[in-house]
C-alpha positions as CSV (number, residue, x, y, z in Angstrom):
1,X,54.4,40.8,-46.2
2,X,56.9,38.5,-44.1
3,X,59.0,37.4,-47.4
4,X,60.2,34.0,-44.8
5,X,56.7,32.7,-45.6
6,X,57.7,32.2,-49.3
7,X,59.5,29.3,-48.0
8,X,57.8,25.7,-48.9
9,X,57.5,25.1,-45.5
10,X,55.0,27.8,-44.8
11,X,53.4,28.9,-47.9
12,X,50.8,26.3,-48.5
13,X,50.0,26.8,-45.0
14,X,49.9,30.6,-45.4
15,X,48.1,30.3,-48.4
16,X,45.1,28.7,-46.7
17,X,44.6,30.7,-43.7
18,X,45.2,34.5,-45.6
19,X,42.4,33.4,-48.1
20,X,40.4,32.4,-44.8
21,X,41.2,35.5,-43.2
22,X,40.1,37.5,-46.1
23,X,36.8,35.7,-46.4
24,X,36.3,36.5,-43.0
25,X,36.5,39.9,-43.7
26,X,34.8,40.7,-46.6
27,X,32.0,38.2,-45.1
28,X,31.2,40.9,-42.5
29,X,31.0,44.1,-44.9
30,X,29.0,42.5,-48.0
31,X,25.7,43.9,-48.5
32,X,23.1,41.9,-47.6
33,X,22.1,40.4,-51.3
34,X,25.8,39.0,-51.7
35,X,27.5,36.3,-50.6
36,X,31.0,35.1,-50.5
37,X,32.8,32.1,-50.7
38,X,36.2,30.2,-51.1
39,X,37.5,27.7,-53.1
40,X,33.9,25.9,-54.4
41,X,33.5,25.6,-58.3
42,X,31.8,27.2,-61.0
43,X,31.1,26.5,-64.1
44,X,32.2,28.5,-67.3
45,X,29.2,28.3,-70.1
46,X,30.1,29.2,-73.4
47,X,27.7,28.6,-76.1
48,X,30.2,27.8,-78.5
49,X,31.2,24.5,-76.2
50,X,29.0,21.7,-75.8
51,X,30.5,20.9,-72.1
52,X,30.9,23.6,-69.1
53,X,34.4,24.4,-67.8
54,X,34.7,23.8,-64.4
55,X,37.2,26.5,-62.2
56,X,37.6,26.8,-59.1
57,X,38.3,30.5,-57.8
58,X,40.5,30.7,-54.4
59,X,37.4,33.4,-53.3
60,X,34.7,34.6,-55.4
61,X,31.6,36.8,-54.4
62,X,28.1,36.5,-55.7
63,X,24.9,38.2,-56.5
64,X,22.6,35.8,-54.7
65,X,19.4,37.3,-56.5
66,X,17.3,38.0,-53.1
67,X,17.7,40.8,-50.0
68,X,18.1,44.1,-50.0
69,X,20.6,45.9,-52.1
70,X,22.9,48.1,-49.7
71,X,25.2,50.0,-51.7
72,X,28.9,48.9,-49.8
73,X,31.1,51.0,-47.8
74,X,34.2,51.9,-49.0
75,X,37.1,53.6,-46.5
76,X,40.8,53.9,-46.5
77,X,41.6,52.8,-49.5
78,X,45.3,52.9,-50.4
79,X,45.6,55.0,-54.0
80,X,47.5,52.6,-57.0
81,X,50.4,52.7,-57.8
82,X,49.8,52.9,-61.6
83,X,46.9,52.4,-64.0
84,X,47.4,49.6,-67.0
85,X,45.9,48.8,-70.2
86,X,45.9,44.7,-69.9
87,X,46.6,42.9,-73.1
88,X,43.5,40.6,-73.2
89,X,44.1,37.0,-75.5
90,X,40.3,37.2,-76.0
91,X,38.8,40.0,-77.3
92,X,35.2,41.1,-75.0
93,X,34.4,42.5,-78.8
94,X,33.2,38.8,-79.9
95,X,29.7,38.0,-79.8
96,X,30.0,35.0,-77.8
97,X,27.9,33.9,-74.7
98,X,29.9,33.2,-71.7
99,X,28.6,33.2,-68.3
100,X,30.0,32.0,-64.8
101,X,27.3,30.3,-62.5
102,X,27.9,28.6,-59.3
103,X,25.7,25.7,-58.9
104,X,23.5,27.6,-56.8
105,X,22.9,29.3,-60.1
106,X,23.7,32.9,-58.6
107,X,25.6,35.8,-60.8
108,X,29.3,35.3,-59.7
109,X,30.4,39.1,-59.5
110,X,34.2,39.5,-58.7
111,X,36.7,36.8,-58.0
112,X,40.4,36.8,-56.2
113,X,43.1,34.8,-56.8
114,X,46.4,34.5,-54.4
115,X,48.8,33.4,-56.8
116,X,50.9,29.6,-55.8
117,X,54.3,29.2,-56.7
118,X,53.1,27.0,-59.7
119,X,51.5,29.8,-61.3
120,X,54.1,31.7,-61.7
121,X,56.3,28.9,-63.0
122,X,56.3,28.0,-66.9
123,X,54.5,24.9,-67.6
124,X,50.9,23.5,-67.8
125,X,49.5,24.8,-63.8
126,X,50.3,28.4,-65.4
127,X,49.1,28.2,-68.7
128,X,45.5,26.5,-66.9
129,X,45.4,29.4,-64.5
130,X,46.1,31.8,-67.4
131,X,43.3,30.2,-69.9
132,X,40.9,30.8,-66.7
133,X,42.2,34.7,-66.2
134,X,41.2,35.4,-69.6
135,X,37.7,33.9,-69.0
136,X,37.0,36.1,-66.2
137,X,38.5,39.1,-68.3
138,X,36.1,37.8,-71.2
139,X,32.8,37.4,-69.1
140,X,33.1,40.5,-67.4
141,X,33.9,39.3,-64.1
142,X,35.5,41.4,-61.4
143,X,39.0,40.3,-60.4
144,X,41.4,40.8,-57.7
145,X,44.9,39.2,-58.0
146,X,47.2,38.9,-55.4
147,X,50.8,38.3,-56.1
148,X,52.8,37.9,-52.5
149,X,55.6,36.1,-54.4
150,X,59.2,37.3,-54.8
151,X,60.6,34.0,-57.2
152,X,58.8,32.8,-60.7
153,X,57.8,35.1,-63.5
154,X,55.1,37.9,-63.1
155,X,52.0,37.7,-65.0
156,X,51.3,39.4,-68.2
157,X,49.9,42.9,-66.5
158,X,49.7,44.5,-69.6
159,X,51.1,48.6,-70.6
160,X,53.1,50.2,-69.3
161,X,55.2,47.7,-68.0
162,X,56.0,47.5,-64.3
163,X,59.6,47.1,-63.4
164,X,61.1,46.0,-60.0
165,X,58.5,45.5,-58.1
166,X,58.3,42.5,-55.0
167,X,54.9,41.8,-54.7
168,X,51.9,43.1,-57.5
169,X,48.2,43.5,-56.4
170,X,45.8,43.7,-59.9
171,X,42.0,44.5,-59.4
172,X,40.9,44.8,-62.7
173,X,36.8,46.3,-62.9
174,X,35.1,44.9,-65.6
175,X,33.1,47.9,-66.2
176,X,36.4,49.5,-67.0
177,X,38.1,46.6,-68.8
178,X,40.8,46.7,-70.3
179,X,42.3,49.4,-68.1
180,X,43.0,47.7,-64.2
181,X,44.6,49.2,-61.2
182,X,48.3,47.6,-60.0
183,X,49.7,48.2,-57.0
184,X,53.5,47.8,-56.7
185,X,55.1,46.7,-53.6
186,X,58.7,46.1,-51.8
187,X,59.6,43.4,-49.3
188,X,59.9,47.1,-47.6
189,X,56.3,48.6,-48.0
190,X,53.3,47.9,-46.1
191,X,50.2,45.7,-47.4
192,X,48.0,48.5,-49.2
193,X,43.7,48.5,-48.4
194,X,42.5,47.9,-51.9
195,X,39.3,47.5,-53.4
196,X,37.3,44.7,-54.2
197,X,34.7,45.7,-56.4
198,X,31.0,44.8,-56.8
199,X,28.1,45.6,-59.0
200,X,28.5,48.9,-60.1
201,X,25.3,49.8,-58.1
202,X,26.7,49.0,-55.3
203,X,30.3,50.3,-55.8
204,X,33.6,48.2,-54.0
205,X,34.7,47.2,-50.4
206,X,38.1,48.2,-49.1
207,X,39.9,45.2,-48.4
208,X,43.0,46.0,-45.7
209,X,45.4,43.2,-46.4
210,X,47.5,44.7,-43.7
211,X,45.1,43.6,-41.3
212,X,44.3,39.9,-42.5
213,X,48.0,39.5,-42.7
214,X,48.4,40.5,-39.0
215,X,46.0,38.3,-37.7
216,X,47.3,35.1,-39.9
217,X,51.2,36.0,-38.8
218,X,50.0,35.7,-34.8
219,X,47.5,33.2,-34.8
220,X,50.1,31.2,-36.1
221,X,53.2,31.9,-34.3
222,X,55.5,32.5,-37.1
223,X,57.3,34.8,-35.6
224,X,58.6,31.9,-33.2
225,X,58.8,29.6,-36.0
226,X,60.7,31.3,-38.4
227,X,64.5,31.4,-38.5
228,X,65.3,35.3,-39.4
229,X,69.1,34.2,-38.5
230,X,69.6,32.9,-42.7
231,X,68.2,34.7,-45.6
232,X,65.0,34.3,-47.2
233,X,64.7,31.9,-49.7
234,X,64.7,33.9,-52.8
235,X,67.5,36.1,-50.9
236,X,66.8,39.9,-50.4
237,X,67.9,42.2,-53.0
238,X,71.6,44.3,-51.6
239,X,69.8,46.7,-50.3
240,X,66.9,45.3,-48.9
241,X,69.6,43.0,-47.3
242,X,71.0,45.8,-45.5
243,X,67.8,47.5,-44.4
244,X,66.4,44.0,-43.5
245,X,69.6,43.3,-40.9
246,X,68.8,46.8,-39.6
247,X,65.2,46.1,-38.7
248,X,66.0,42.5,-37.1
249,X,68.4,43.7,-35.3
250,X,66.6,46.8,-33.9
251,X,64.0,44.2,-32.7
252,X,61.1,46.1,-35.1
253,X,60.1,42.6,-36.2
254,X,56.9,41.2,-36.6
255,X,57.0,39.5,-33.3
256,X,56.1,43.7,-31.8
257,X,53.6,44.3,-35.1
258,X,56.5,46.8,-36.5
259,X,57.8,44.5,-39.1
């Protein structure tokens, strides 16, 4: 991860086009009864609510009920850093009916969510994303969260706590729920290949962020765009300071593909 895209000017931009990017990808690996898509919504039915909940996932992947199961191909994974037990606000032990259709009506299987700044910032944007979270965690949806942001305040990831980590990558499995796989990152570690899972008959797709970040960064030109001359804005931790004037100035930037 480039920590200059955290910037306003490029994040919303970024945001788009590495969601794109990882549509892309998983598009071309899903087995043929799935399908993928990005930022369309689904409704949350609860049979204790007379109106559906409408959210709207940044990607979600469904079981489109017709082809050919093909159970997915998973390769070079990158291992977590830590297993967690997540501290649910709902409990799955209630015996209410919640489902997540599209309007398609198709099983919605496994979601991901790249965290905005306004999610990580107290106020109503987080407490909505945070309500719809826990309805994924309580309908037994698959989730992948993506946390590429340095400033605001991390999400509840339940025990044991994670400290000092830059960037958090959660896929939680709902067969497995409430334990869900975190990987911790510095600005100084590469983006891992982690798994996005599926039906458990068909078992998970590794998805190599490295790769969809690569191909967002050129496309766009960032690397002519950005001005590594002033600190990041949050700034670098001390040490990442000094390791991060190193790199710049030994030209391994991401202009080369070295950053």
């Amino acid at each position: 991860m480039d920590p200059y895209l955290e910037a306003p000017t490029f994040w919303s931009g970024f945001h788009t086009k590495f969601l794109m990017a990882i549509h892309q990808k998983l598009a071309a690996e899903l087995p043929a009864n799935y399908y993928i898509e990005i930022e369309q919504h689904v409704w949350l039915e609860d049979s204790e609510l007379e109106t559906p909940t409408p959210y709207k996932p940044d990607i979600f992947v469904a079981d489109g009920e017709g082809g050919t199961t093909t159970a997915a191909r998973t390769r070079r994974l990158t291992k977590p850093t830590l297993q967690v037990d997540l501290d649910p606000s709902v409990s799955r032990r209630r015996r209410r009916y919640l489902k997540i259709v599209d309007i398609r009506k198709s099983k919605i299987i496994s979601v991901i969510e790249l965290l905005s700044p306004s999610n990580k910032k107290m106020g109503e944007d987080r407490e909505k994303y945070l309500k719809k979270r826990d309805h994924y965690f309580r309908s037994g949806t698959n989730l992948v969260e993506i946390d590429l942001l340095r400033a605001g305040h991390r999400l509840p990831l339940g025990h044991p706590q994670l400290e000092g980590a830059d960037y958090v990558l959660l896929v939680s499995v709902a067969a497995q729920y409430p334990k869900a796989s975190l990987w911790a990152l510095s600005v100084r570690d590469p983006l891992p290949s982690i798994p996005v899972p599926l039906k458990p008959s068909d078992g998970e797709l590794a998805l190599d962020l490295a790769d969809c970040f690569t191909g967002v960064y050129e496309v766009s030109r960032y690397a002519h765009r950005i001005d590594y001359s002033v600190p990041p804005v949050p700034s670098f931790q001390k040490a990442d300071d000094t390791w991060a004037r190193k790199l710049l100035a030994s030209g391994k930037t991401a202009r080369n593909g070295k950053r």
